[in-house]
Amino acid sequence: MLHQRKDAESTLPVITENTVFGRIVSLEQLISLFDVNRAEGELARLSTLGNTLKKIAALRRVQRATARSHSSKVLSETSMRNQSALLRLIGLVPAMR
């Protein structure tokens, strides 16, 4: 779902559902499929929305180093070499029913 949010500088679109290629992927699916903890799954979920690591750290209210550590763990658990490969993998997750 796309909403408009006003801020001091511009009108920004805000995606309020976790969608990958038009399909909804839940946090629980990511945790279960990739054997990651909740924080790592949330990082993966936020990545699917196009957020940068810096933005994810701000959203999660953690240091960038912590977000980087979570990102490394997700990549390791999924055997992916980079964020793009991870997003392609998540894109293969079946839609929720």
Short mmCIF file of N, CA and C in Angstrom, two decimals:
data_model
loop_
_atom_site.label_atom_id
_atom_site.label_comp_id
_atom_site.label_asym_id
_atom_site.label_seq_id
_atom_site.Cartn_x
_atom_site.Cartn_y
_atom_site.Cartn_z
N MET A 1 0.85 -1.16 0.00
CA MET A 1 0.00 0.00 0.00
C MET A 1 0.90 1.23 0.00
N LEU A 2 0.59 2.20 -0.83
CA LEU A 2 1.41 3.39 -0.96
C LEU A 2 0.64 4.58 -0.39
N HIS A 3 1.27 5.30 0.52
CA HIS A 3 0.67 6.50 1.11
C HIS A 3 1.60 7.67 0.86
N GLN A 4 1.08 8.86 0.91
CA GLN A 4 1.90 10.06 0.80
C GLN A 4 2.11 10.63 2.20
N ARG A 5 3.35 10.99 2.49
CA ARG A 5 3.66 11.60 3.78
C ARG A 5 4.32 12.94 3.50
N LYS A 6 3.88 13.96 4.18
CA LYS A 6 4.47 15.29 4.03
C LYS A 6 5.60 15.43 5.04
N ASP A 7 6.70 15.97 4.59
CA ASP A 7 7.74 16.38 5.52
C ASP A 7 8.19 17.78 5.13
N ALA A 8 9.17 18.28 5.83
CA ALA A 8 9.57 19.68 5.63
C ALA A 8 10.10 19.93 4.23
N GLU A 9 10.68 18.92 3.59
CA GLU A 9 11.32 19.16 2.30
C GLU A 9 10.49 18.74 1.10
N SER A 10 9.70 17.68 1.24
CA SER A 10 8.98 17.18 0.06
C SER A 10 7.87 16.23 0.47
N THR A 11 7.15 15.77 -0.52
CA THR A 11 6.17 14.73 -0.30
C THR A 11 6.83 13.41 -0.67
N LEU A 12 6.88 12.49 0.28
CA LEU A 12 7.56 11.22 0.06
C LEU A 12 6.55 10.08 0.03
N PRO A 13 6.68 9.17 -0.95
CA PRO A 13 5.82 7.99 -0.90
C PRO A 13 6.32 7.05 0.20
N VAL A 14 5.42 6.44 0.91
CA VAL A 14 5.77 5.52 1.98
C VAL A 14 5.05 4.21 1.73
N ILE A 15 5.80 3.13 1.62
CA ILE A 15 5.20 1.82 1.43
C ILE A 15 4.93 1.25 2.81
N THR A 16 3.68 0.86 3.05
CA THR A 16 3.33 0.38 4.38
C THR A 16 3.13 -1.13 4.44
N GLU A 17 3.26 -1.83 3.33
CA GLU A 17 3.21 -3.28 3.34
C GLU A 17 4.55 -3.80 2.85
N ASN A 18 4.92 -4.97 3.31
CA ASN A 18 6.15 -5.60 2.86
C ASN A 18 5.87 -6.37 1.59
N THR A 19 6.27 -5.82 0.46
CA THR A 19 6.02 -6.51 -0.79
C THR A 19 7.31 -6.71 -1.56
N VAL A 20 7.41 -7.83 -2.17
CA VAL A 20 8.52 -8.14 -3.07
C VAL A 20 7.87 -8.59 -4.36
N PHE A 21 8.13 -7.85 -5.42
CA PHE A 21 7.55 -8.19 -6.72
C PHE A 21 6.04 -8.32 -6.62
N GLY A 22 5.41 -7.47 -5.81
CA GLY A 22 3.96 -7.44 -5.70
C GLY A 22 3.37 -8.50 -4.79
N ARG A 23 4.20 -9.28 -4.11
CA ARG A 23 3.70 -10.32 -3.21
C ARG A 23 4.05 -9.97 -1.77
N ILE A 24 3.22 -10.38 -0.85
CA ILE A 24 3.47 -10.10 0.56
C ILE A 24 4.32 -11.22 1.15
N VAL A 25 5.42 -10.85 1.77
CA VAL A 25 6.31 -11.80 2.45
C VAL A 25 6.34 -11.38 3.92
N SER A 26 5.97 -12.30 4.80
CA SER A 26 5.89 -11.94 6.22
C SER A 26 7.24 -12.11 6.92
N LEU A 27 7.37 -11.41 8.02
CA LEU A 27 8.56 -11.53 8.85
C LEU A 27 8.72 -12.98 9.31
N GLU A 28 7.61 -13.61 9.69
CA GLU A 28 7.65 -14.99 10.15
C GLU A 28 8.15 -15.94 9.06
N GLN A 29 7.75 -15.69 7.81
CA GLN A 29 8.25 -16.51 6.71
C GLN A 29 9.77 -16.37 6.59
N LEU A 30 10.26 -15.15 6.66
CA LEU A 30 11.70 -14.92 6.52
C LEU A 30 12.47 -15.59 7.64
N ILE A 31 11.97 -15.48 8.87
CA ILE A 31 12.63 -16.10 10.02
C ILE A 31 12.66 -17.62 9.86
N SER A 32 11.54 -18.18 9.50
CA SER A 32 11.43 -19.63 9.36
C SER A 32 12.26 -20.18 8.21
N LEU A 33 12.16 -19.56 7.06
CA LEU A 33 12.85 -20.06 5.87
C LEU A 33 14.37 -19.91 5.94
N PHE A 34 14.82 -18.81 6.53
CA PHE A 34 16.25 -18.50 6.48
C PHE A 34 16.97 -18.73 7.81
N ASP A 35 16.24 -19.21 8.83
CA ASP A 35 16.83 -19.51 10.13
C ASP A 35 17.60 -18.32 10.70
N VAL A 36 16.95 -17.17 10.68
CA VAL A 36 17.53 -15.95 11.25
C VAL A 36 16.70 -15.53 12.45
N ASN A 37 17.26 -14.67 13.29
CA ASN A 37 16.48 -14.20 14.43
C ASN A 37 15.57 -13.05 13.98
N ARG A 38 14.78 -12.56 14.89
CA ARG A 38 13.77 -11.54 14.57
C ARG A 38 14.41 -10.26 14.01
N ALA A 39 15.49 -9.79 14.63
CA ALA A 39 16.15 -8.55 14.17
C ALA A 39 16.71 -8.73 12.77
N GLU A 40 17.29 -9.90 12.50
CA GLU A 40 17.85 -10.17 11.18
C GLU A 40 16.74 -10.30 10.14
N GLY A 41 15.65 -10.95 10.52
CA GLY A 41 14.51 -11.07 9.61
C GLY A 41 13.90 -9.71 9.29
N GLU A 42 13.83 -8.85 10.30
CA GLU A 42 13.30 -7.51 10.09
C GLU A 42 14.20 -6.71 9.15
N LEU A 43 15.51 -6.88 9.29
CA LEU A 43 16.43 -6.21 8.37
C LEU A 43 16.18 -6.69 6.94
N ALA A 44 16.02 -7.99 6.76
CA ALA A 44 15.74 -8.52 5.42
C ALA A 44 14.41 -7.97 4.89
N ARG A 45 13.40 -7.94 5.75
CA ARG A 45 12.09 -7.42 5.35
C ARG A 45 12.17 -5.96 4.94
N LEU A 46 12.87 -5.16 5.73
CA LEU A 46 13.01 -3.74 5.40
C LEU A 46 13.83 -3.54 4.13
N SER A 47 14.75 -4.44 3.87
CA SER A 47 15.54 -4.36 2.62
C SER A 47 14.64 -4.54 1.41
N THR A 48 13.62 -5.39 1.54
CA THR A 48 12.72 -5.63 0.40
C THR A 48 11.92 -4.39 0.04
N LEU A 49 11.87 -3.44 0.95
CA LEU A 49 11.15 -2.19 0.70
C LEU A 49 12.05 -1.14 0.07
N GLY A 50 13.30 -1.51 -0.20
CA GLY A 50 14.22 -0.58 -0.85
C GLY A 50 15.00 0.30 0.10
N ASN A 51 14.95 -0.02 1.39
CA ASN A 51 15.68 0.78 2.37
C ASN A 51 17.17 0.47 2.34
N THR A 52 17.98 1.49 2.51
CA THR A 52 19.43 1.31 2.63
C THR A 52 19.75 0.84 4.04
N LEU A 53 20.96 0.33 4.23
CA LEU A 53 21.38 -0.10 5.56
C LEU A 53 21.35 1.06 6.55
N LYS A 54 21.75 2.24 6.09
CA LYS A 54 21.71 3.43 6.94
C LYS A 54 20.28 3.74 7.37
N LYS A 55 19.34 3.66 6.45
CA LYS A 55 17.93 3.93 6.75
C LYS A 55 17.37 2.86 7.68
N ILE A 56 17.73 1.60 7.43
CA ILE A 56 17.26 0.51 8.29
C ILE A 56 17.76 0.71 9.71
N ALA A 57 19.02 1.09 9.87
CA ALA A 57 19.57 1.34 11.20
C ALA A 57 18.77 2.44 11.90
N ALA A 58 18.44 3.49 11.17
CA ALA A 58 17.66 4.59 11.75
C ALA A 58 16.25 4.12 12.12
N LEU A 59 15.62 3.36 11.24
CA LEU A 59 14.27 2.85 11.51
C LEU A 59 14.24 1.92 12.72
N ARG A 60 15.28 1.10 12.84
CA ARG A 60 15.35 0.13 13.94
C ARG A 60 15.97 0.74 15.20
N ARG A 61 16.46 1.98 15.07
CA ARG A 61 17.10 2.68 16.19
C ARG A 61 18.28 1.89 16.75
N VAL A 62 19.12 1.45 15.82
CA VAL A 62 20.36 0.75 16.19
C VAL A 62 21.52 1.42 15.47
N GLN A 63 22.72 1.14 15.92
CA GLN A 63 23.91 1.66 15.26
C GLN A 63 24.06 0.99 13.88
N ARG A 64 24.69 1.70 12.96
CA ARG A 64 24.91 1.12 11.63
C ARG A 64 25.74 -0.15 11.72
N ALA A 65 26.67 -0.19 12.65
CA ALA A 65 27.49 -1.40 12.83
C ALA A 65 26.62 -2.60 13.21
N THR A 66 25.60 -2.37 14.01
CA THR A 66 24.68 -3.45 14.39
C THR A 66 23.88 -3.91 13.18
N ALA A 67 23.38 -2.96 12.40
CA ALA A 67 22.64 -3.31 11.18
C ALA A 67 23.55 -4.05 10.21
N ARG A 68 24.79 -3.62 10.10
CA ARG A 68 25.75 -4.29 9.22
C ARG A 68 26.00 -5.73 9.69
N SER A 69 26.09 -5.92 11.00
CA SER A 69 26.28 -7.25 11.56
C SER A 69 25.08 -8.15 11.24
N HIS A 70 23.87 -7.60 11.40
CA HIS A 70 22.66 -8.37 11.08
C HIS A 70 22.64 -8.71 9.59
N SER A 71 23.01 -7.77 8.77
CA SER A 71 23.04 -7.99 7.33
C SER A 71 24.02 -9.11 6.97
N SER A 72 25.19 -9.09 7.58
CA SER A 72 26.19 -10.13 7.33
C SER A 72 25.68 -11.50 7.74
N LYS A 73 24.98 -11.55 8.87
CA LYS A 73 24.43 -12.83 9.35
C LYS A 73 23.37 -13.35 8.38
N VAL A 74 22.49 -12.48 7.90
CA VAL A 74 21.45 -12.89 6.94
C VAL A 74 22.11 -13.41 5.67
N LEU A 75 23.10 -12.69 5.17
CA LEU A 75 23.79 -13.13 3.95
C LEU A 75 24.46 -14.48 4.18
N SER A 76 25.07 -14.67 5.33
CA SER A 76 25.72 -15.93 5.65
C SER A 76 24.71 -17.07 5.74
N GLU A 77 23.61 -16.84 6.46
CA GLU A 77 22.58 -17.88 6.63
C GLU A 77 21.93 -18.28 5.32
N THR A 78 21.85 -17.36 4.38
CA THR A 78 21.20 -17.64 3.10
C THR A 78 22.20 -18.01 2.01
N SER A 79 23.48 -17.98 2.34
CA SER A 79 24.56 -18.26 1.38
C SER A 79 24.55 -17.30 0.19
N MET A 80 24.09 -16.09 0.43
CA MET A 80 24.08 -15.07 -0.62
C MET A 80 25.33 -14.21 -0.47
N ARG A 81 25.84 -13.74 -1.61
CA ARG A 81 27.07 -12.93 -1.61
C ARG A 81 26.81 -11.45 -1.38
N ASN A 82 25.61 -10.98 -1.74
CA ASN A 82 25.33 -9.55 -1.60
C ASN A 82 23.83 -9.31 -1.46
N GLN A 83 23.48 -8.07 -1.20
CA GLN A 83 22.08 -7.69 -0.95
C GLN A 83 21.20 -7.95 -2.17
N SER A 84 21.71 -7.71 -3.36
CA SER A 84 20.92 -7.94 -4.58
C SER A 84 20.54 -9.41 -4.71
N ALA A 85 21.49 -10.29 -4.44
CA ALA A 85 21.22 -11.73 -4.50
C ALA A 85 20.19 -12.12 -3.45
N LEU A 86 20.30 -11.53 -2.26
CA LEU A 86 19.33 -11.81 -1.19
C LEU A 86 17.93 -11.39 -1.62
N LEU A 87 17.81 -10.21 -2.21
CA LEU A 87 16.49 -9.74 -2.64
C LEU A 87 15.91 -10.64 -3.73
N ARG A 88 16.75 -11.12 -4.63
CA ARG A 88 16.27 -12.07 -5.65
C ARG A 88 15.77 -13.35 -4.98
N LEU A 89 16.50 -13.83 -3.98
CA LEU A 89 16.09 -15.03 -3.25
C LEU A 89 14.75 -14.82 -2.56
N ILE A 90 14.61 -13.70 -1.87
CA ILE A 90 13.35 -13.40 -1.19
C ILE A 90 12.21 -13.31 -2.20
N GLY A 91 12.51 -12.83 -3.39
CA GLY A 91 11.50 -12.75 -4.45
C GLY A 91 10.96 -14.11 -4.85
N LEU A 92 11.68 -15.18 -4.53
CA LEU A 92 11.23 -16.53 -4.84
C LEU A 92 10.32 -17.12 -3.77
N VAL A 93 10.22 -16.44 -2.62
CA VAL A 93 9.38 -16.92 -1.52
C VAL A 93 7.92 -16.88 -1.97
N PRO A 94 7.19 -17.99 -1.80
CA PRO A 94 5.78 -18.00 -2.21
C PRO A 94 4.97 -16.96 -1.45
N ALA A 95 3.94 -16.47 -2.09
CA ALA A 95 3.06 -15.48 -1.45
C ALA A 95 2.35 -16.11 -0.26
N MET A 96 2.06 -15.27 0.74
CA MET A 96 1.29 -15.74 1.89
C MET A 96 -0.12 -16.06 1.44
N ARG A 97 -0.73 -16.99 2.12
CA ARG A 97 -2.13 -17.33 1.81
C ARG A 97 -3.03 -16.80 2.89
#
